[in-house]
Short mmCIF file of N, CA and C in Angstrom, two decimals:
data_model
loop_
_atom_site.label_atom_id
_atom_site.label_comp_id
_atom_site.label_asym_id
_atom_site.label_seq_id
_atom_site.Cartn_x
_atom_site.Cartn_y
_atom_site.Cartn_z
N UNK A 772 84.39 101.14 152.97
CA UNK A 772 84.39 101.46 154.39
C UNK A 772 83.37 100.58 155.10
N UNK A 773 84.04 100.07 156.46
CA UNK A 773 82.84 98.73 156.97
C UNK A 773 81.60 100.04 157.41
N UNK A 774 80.38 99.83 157.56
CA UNK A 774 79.55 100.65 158.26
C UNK A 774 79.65 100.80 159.54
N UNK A 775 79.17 101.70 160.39
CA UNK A 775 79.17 102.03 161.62
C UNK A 775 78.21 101.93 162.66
N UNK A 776 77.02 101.65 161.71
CA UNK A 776 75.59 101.39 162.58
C UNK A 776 74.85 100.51 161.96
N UNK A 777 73.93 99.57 162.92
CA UNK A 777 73.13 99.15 162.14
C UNK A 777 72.30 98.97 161.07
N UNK A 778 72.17 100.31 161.27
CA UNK A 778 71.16 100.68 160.35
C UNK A 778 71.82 100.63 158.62
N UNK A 779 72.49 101.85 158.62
CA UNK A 779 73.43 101.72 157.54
C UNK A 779 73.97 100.03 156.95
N UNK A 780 74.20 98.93 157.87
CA UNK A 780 74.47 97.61 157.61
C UNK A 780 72.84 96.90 157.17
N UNK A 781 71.82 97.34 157.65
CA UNK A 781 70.50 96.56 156.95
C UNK A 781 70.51 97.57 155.69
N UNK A 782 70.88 98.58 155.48
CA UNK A 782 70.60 99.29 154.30
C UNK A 782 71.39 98.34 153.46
N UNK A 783 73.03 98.12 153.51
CA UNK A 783 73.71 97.69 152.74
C UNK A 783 73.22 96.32 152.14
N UNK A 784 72.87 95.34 153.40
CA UNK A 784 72.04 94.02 153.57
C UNK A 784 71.00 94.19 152.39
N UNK A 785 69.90 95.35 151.97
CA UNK A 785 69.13 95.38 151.38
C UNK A 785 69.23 95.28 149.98
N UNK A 786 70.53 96.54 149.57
CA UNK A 786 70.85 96.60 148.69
C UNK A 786 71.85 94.99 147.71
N UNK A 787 72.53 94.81 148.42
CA UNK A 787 72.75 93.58 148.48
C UNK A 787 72.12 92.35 147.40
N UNK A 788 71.25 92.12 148.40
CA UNK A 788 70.25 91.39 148.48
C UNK A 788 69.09 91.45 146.85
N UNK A 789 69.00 92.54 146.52
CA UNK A 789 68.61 93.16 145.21
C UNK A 789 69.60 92.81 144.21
N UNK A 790 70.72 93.07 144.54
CA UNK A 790 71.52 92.83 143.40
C UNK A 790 71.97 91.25 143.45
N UNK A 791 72.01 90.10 144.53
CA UNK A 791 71.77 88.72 144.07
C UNK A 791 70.74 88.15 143.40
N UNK A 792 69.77 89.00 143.23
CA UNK A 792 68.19 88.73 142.77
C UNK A 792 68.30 89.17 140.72
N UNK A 793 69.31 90.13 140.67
CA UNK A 793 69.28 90.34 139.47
C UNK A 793 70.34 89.36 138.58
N UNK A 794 71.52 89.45 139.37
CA UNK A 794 72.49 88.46 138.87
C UNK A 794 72.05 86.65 139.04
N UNK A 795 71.22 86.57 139.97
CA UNK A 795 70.40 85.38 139.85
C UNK A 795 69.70 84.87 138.75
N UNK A 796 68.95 86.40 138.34
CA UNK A 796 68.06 85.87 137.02
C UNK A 796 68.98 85.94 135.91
N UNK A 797 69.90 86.75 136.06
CA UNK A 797 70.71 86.71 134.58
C UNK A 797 71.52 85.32 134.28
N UNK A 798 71.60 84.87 135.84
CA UNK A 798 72.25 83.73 135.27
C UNK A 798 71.35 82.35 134.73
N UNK A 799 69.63 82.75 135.37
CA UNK A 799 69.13 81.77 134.34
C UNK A 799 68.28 81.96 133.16
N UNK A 800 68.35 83.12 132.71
CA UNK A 800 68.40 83.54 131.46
C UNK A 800 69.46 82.95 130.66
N UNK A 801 70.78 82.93 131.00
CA UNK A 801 72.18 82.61 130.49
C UNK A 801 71.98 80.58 130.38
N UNK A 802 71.19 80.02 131.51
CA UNK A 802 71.00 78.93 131.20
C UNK A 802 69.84 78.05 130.47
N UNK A 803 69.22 79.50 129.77
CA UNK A 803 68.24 79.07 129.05
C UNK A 803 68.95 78.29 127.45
N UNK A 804 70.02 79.02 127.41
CA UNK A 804 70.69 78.75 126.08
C UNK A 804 71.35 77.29 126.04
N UNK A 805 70.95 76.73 124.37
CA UNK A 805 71.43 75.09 124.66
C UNK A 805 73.08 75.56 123.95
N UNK A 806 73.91 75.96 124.31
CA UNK A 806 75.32 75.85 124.10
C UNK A 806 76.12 75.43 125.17
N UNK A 807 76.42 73.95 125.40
CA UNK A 807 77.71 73.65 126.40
C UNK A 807 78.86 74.22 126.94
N UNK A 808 78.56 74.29 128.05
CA UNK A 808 79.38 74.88 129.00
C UNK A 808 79.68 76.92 128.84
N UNK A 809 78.43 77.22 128.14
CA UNK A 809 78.28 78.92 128.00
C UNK A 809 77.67 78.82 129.73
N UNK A 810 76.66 78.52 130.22
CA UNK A 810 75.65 78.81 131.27
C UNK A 810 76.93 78.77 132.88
N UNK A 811 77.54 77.58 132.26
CA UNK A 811 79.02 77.78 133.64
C UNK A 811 79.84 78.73 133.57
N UNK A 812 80.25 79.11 132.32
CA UNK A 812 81.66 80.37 132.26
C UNK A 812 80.65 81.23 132.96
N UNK A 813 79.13 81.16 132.41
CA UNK A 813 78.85 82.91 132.69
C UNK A 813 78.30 83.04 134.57
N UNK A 814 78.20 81.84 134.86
CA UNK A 814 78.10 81.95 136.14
C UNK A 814 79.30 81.88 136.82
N UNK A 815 80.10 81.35 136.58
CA UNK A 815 81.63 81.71 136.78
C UNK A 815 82.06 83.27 137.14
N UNK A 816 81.79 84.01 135.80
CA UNK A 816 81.91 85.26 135.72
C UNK A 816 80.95 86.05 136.93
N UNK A 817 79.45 85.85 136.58
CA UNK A 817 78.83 86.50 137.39
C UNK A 817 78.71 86.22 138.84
N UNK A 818 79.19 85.26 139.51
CA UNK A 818 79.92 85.07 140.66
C UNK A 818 80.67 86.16 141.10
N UNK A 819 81.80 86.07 140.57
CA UNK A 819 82.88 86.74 140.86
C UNK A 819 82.75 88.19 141.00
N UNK A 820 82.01 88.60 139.98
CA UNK A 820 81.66 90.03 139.68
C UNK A 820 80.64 90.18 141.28
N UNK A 821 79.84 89.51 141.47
CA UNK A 821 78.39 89.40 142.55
C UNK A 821 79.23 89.74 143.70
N UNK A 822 80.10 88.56 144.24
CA UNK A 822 80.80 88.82 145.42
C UNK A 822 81.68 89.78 145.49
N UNK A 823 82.57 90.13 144.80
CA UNK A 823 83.31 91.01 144.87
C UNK A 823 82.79 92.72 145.11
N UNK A 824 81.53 92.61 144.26
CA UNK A 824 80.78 94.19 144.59
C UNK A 824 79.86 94.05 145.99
N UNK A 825 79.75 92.27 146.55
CA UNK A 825 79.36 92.61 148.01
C UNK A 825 80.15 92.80 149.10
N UNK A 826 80.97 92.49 148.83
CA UNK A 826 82.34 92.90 149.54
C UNK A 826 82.75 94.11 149.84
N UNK A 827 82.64 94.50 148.52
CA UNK A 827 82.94 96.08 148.49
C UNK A 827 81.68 96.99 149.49
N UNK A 828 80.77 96.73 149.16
CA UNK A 828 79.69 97.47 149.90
C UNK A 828 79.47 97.09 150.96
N UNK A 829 80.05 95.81 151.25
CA UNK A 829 80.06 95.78 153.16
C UNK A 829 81.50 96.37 153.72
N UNK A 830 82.55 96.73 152.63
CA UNK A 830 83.68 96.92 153.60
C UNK A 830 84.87 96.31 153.35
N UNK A 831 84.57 94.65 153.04
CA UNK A 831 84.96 93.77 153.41
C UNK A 831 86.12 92.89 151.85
N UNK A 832 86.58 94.04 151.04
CA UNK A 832 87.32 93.70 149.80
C UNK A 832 88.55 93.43 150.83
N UNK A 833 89.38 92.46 150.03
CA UNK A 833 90.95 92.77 150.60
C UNK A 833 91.21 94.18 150.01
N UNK A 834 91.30 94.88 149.31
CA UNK A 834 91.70 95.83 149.28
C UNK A 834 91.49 97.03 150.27
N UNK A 835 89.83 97.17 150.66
CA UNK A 835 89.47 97.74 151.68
C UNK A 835 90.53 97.40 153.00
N UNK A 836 90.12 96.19 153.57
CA UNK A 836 91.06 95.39 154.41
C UNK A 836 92.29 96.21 154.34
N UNK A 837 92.84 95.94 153.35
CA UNK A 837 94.27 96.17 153.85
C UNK A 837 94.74 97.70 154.17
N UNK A 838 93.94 98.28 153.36
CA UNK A 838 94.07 99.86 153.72
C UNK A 838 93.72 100.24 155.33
N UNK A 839 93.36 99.32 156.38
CA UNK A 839 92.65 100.03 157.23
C UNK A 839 93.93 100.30 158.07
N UNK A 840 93.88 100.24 159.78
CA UNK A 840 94.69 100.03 160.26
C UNK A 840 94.84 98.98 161.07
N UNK A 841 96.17 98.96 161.66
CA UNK A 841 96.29 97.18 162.40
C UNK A 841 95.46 97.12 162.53
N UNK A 842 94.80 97.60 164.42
CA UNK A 842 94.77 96.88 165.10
C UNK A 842 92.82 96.84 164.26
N UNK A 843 92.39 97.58 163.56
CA UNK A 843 90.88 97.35 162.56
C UNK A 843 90.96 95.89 162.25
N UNK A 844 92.54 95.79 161.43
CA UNK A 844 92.60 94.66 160.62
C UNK A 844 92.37 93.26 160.97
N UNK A 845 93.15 93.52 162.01
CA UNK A 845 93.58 92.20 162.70
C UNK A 845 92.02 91.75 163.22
N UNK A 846 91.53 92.57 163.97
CA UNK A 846 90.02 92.31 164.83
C UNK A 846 89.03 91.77 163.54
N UNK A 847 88.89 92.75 162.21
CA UNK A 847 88.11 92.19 161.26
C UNK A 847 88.54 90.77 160.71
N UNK A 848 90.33 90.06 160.94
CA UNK A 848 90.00 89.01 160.49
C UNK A 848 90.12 88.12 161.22
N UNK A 849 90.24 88.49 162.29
CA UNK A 849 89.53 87.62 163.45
C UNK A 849 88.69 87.17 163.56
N UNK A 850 87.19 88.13 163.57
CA UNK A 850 85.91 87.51 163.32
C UNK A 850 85.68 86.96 161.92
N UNK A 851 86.40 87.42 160.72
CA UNK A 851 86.29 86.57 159.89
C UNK A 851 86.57 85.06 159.95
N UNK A 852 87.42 84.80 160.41
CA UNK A 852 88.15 83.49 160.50
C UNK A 852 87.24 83.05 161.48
N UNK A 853 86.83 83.52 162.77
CA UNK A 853 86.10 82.97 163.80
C UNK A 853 84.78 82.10 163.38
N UNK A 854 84.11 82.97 162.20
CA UNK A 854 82.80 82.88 161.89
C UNK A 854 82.84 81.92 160.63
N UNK A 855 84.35 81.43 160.10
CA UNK A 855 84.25 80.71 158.86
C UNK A 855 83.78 81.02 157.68
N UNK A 856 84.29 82.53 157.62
CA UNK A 856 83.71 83.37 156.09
C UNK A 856 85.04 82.47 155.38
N UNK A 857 84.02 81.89 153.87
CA UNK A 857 84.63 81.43 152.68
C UNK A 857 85.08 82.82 151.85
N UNK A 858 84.54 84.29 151.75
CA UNK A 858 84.68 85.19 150.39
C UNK A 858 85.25 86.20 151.61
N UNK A 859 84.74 86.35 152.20
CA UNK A 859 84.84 88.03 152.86
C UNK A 859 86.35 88.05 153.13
N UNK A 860 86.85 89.38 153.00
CA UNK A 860 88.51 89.73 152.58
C UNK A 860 89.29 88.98 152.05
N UNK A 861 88.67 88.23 150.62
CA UNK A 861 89.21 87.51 150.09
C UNK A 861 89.53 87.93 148.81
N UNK A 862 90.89 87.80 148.24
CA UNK A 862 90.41 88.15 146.68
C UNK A 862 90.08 87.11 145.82
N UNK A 863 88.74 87.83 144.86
CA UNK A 863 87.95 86.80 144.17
C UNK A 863 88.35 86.57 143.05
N UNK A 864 88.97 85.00 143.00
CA UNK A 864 89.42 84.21 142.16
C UNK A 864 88.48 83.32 141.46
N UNK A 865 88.94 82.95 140.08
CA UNK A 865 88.07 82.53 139.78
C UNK A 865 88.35 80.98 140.17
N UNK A 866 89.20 80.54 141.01
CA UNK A 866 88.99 78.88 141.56
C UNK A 866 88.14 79.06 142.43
N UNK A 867 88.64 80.20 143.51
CA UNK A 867 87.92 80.49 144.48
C UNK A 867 85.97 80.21 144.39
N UNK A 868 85.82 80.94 143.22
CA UNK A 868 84.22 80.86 142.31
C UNK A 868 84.16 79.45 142.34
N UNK A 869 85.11 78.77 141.33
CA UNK A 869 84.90 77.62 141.00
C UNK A 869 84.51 76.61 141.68
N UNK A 870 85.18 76.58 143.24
CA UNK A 870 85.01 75.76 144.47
C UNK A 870 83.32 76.09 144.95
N UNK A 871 83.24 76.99 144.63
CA UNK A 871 81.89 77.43 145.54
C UNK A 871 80.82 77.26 144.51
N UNK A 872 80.71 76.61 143.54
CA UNK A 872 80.11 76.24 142.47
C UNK A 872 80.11 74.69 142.44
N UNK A 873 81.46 73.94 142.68
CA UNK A 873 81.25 73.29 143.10
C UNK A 873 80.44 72.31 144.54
N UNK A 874 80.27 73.30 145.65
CA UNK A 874 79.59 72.48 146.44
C UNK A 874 78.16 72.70 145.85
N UNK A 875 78.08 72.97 145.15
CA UNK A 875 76.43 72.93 144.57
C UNK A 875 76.42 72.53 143.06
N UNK A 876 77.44 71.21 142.93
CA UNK A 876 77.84 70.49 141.98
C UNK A 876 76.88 69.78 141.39
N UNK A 877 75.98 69.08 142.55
CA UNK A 877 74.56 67.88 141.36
C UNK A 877 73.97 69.21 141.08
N UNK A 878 73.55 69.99 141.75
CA UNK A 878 72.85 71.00 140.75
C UNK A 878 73.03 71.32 139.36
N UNK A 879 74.30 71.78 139.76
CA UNK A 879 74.71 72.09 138.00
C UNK A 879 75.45 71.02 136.81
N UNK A 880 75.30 69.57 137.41
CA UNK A 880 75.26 68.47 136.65
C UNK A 880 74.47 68.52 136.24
N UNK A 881 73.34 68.23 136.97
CA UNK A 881 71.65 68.41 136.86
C UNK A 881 71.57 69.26 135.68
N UNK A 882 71.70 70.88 135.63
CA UNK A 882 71.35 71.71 134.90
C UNK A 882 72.05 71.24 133.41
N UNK A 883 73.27 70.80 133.38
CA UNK A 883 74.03 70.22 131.90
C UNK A 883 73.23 69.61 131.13
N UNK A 884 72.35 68.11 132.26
CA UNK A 884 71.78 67.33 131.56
C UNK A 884 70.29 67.64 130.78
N UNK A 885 70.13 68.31 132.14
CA UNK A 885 68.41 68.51 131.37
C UNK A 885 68.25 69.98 130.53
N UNK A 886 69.34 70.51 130.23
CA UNK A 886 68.98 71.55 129.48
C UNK A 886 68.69 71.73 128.15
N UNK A 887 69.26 70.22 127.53
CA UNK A 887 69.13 69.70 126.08
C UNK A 887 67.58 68.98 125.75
N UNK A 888 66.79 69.02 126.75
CA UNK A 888 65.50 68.34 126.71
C UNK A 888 64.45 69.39 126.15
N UNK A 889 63.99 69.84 124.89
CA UNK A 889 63.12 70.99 124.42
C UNK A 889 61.99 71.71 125.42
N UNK A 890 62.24 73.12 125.96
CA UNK A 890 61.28 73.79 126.79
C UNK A 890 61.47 73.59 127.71
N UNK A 891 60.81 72.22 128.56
CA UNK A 891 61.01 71.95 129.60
C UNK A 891 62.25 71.20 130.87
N UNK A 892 63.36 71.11 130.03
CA UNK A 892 64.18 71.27 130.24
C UNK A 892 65.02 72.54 130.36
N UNK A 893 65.08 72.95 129.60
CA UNK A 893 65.64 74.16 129.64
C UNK A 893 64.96 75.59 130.72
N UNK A 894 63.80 75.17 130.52
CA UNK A 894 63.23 75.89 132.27
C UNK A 894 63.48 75.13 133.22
N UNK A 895 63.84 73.71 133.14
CA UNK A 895 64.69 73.57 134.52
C UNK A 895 65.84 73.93 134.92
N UNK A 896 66.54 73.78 133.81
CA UNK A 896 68.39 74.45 133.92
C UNK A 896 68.10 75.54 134.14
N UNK A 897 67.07 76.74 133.80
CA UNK A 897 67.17 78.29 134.48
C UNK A 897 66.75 78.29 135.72
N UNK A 898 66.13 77.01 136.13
CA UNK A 898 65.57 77.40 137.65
C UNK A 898 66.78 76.91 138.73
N UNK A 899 67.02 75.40 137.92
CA UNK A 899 68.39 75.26 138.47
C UNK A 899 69.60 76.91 138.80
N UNK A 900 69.66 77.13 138.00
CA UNK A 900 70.78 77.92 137.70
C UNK A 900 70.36 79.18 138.80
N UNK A 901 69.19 79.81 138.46
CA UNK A 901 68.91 80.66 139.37
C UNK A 901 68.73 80.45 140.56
N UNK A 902 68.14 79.31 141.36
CA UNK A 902 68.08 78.69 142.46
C UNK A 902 69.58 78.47 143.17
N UNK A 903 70.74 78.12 142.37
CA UNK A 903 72.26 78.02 142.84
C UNK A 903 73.04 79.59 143.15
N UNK A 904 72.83 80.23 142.02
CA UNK A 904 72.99 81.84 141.93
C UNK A 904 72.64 82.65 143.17
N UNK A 905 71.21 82.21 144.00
CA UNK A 905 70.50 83.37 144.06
C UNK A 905 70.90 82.37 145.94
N UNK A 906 71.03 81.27 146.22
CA UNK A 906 71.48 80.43 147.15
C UNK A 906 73.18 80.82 148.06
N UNK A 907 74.17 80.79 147.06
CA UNK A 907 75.32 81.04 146.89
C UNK A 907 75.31 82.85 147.17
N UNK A 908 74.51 83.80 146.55
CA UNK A 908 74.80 85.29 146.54
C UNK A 908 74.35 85.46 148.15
N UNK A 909 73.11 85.00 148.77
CA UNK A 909 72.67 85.73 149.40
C UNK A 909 73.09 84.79 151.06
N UNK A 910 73.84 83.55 150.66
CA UNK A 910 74.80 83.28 151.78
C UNK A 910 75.58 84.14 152.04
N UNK A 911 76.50 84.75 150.98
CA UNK A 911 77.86 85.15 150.84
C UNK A 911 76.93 86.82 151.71
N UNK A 912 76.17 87.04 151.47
CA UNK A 912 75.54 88.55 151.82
C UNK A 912 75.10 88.45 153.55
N UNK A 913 74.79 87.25 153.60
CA UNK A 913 74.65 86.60 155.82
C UNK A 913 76.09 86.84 155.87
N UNK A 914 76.65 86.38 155.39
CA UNK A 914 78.18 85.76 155.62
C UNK A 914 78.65 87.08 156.37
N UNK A 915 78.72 88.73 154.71
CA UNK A 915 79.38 90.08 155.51
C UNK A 915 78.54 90.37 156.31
N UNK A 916 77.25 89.98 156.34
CA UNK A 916 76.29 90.90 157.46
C UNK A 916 76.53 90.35 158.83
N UNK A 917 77.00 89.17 159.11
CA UNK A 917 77.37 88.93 160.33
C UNK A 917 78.76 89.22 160.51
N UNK A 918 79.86 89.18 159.79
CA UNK A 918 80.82 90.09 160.18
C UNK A 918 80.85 91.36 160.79
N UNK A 919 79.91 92.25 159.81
CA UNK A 919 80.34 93.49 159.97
C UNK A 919 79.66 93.30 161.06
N UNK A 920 77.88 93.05 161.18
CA UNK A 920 77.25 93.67 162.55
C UNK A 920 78.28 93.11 163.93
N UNK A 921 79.20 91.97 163.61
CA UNK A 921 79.54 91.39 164.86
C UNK A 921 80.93 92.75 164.99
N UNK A 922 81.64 93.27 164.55
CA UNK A 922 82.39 94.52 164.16
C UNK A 922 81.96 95.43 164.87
N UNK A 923 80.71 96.00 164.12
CA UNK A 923 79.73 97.19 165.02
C UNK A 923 79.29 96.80 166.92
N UNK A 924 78.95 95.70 166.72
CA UNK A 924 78.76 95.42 168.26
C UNK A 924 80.09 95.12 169.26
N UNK A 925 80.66 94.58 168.43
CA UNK A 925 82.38 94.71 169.36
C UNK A 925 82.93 96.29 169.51
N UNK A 926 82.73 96.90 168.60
CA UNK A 926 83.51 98.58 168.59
C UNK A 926 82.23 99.48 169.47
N UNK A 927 81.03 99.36 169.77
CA UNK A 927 79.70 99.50 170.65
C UNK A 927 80.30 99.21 172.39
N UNK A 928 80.37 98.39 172.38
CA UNK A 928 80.67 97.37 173.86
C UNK A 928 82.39 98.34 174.24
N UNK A 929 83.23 98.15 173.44
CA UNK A 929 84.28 99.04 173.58
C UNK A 929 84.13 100.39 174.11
N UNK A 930 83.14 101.06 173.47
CA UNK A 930 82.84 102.56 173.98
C UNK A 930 82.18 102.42 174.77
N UNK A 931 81.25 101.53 175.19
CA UNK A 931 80.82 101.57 176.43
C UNK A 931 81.44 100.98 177.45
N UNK A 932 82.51 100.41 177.61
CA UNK A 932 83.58 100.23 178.85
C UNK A 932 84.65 101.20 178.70
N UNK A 933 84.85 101.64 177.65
CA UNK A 933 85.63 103.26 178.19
C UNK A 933 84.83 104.22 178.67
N UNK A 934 83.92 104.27 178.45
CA UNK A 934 82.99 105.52 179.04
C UNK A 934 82.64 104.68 180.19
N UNK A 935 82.35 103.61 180.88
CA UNK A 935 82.73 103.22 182.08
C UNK A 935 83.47 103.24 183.04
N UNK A 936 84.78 103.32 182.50
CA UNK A 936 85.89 103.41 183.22
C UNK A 936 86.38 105.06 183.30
N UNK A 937 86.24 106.17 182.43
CA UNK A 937 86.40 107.39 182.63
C UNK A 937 85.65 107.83 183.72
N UNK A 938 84.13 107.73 184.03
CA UNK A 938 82.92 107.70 184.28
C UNK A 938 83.18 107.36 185.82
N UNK A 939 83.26 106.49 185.73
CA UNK A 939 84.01 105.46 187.32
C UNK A 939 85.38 106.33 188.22
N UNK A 940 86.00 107.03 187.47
CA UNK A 940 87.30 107.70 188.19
C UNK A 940 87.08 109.04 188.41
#
């Protein structure tokens, strides 16, 4: 369900925000390990899993989506589209992941190469890794928070020109 007040939307924002911080570190924990191409599947994975449960807690799953009604629908992907959300009411695919992994591609070249270098390499591929993770989660978390709040302030402005116009006659 999208939220209804601000407040409730910085709560969600918060929570959020905590959980890119954990899936961040797991993923450079995951790139501490020297096995090729383990540190990408699992950020692959934990992508998908990340956005999809922020989605959900802003509202903003296609599944949510589609359950609502029109004229909800249509307005939520309006401002989606308006605002150039890449994830929000999207279902999360794993190309979808893949693309968005890719624009933060030298990074995780970067992380391939130097992760085979003893110690200090391999704390760079986790910082790499967590630095892309934690970059990527907490865009995607601006991304619903300006949806929804732009949602809440459009359905705000609405009740206050009907209660204008009742008010007025």
């Amino acid at each position: 369900m999208i939220p209804t007040t601000i407040e409730e939307l910085d709560q969600i924002k918060k929570e959020c925000t905590k959980l890119v911080n954990k899936r961040a570190s797991a993923s450079g924990l995951v790139a501490v390990i020297p096995v090729p191409g383990l540190d990408v599947g699992a950020d692959v994975g934990i992508m998908m899993e990340l956005t999809s449960k922020i989605n959900k807690k802003f509202g903003l799953s296609s599944d949510q989506i589609d359950e609502l009604d029109t004229e909800t629908k249509r307005i939520l992907m309006m401002i989606i589209s308006s605002l150039g959300a890449e994830l929000a009411g999207k279902l999360i695919t794993k190309e979808l992941v893949v693309q968005l992994l890719k624009k933060v591609g030298v990074k995780v070249a970067t992380k391939a190469s130097v992760k085979f270098v003893p110690i200090i390499g391999q704390a760079a591929a986790a910082g790499i890794s967590f630095g892309a993770m934690k970059l990527l989660g907490r865009s995607h978390v601006e991304e619903c928070y300006k949806i929804c709040k732009k949602y809440i302030e459009d359905q705000q402005q609405e009740q206050v020109s009907e209660f204008e116009t009742v008010s007025s006659k």
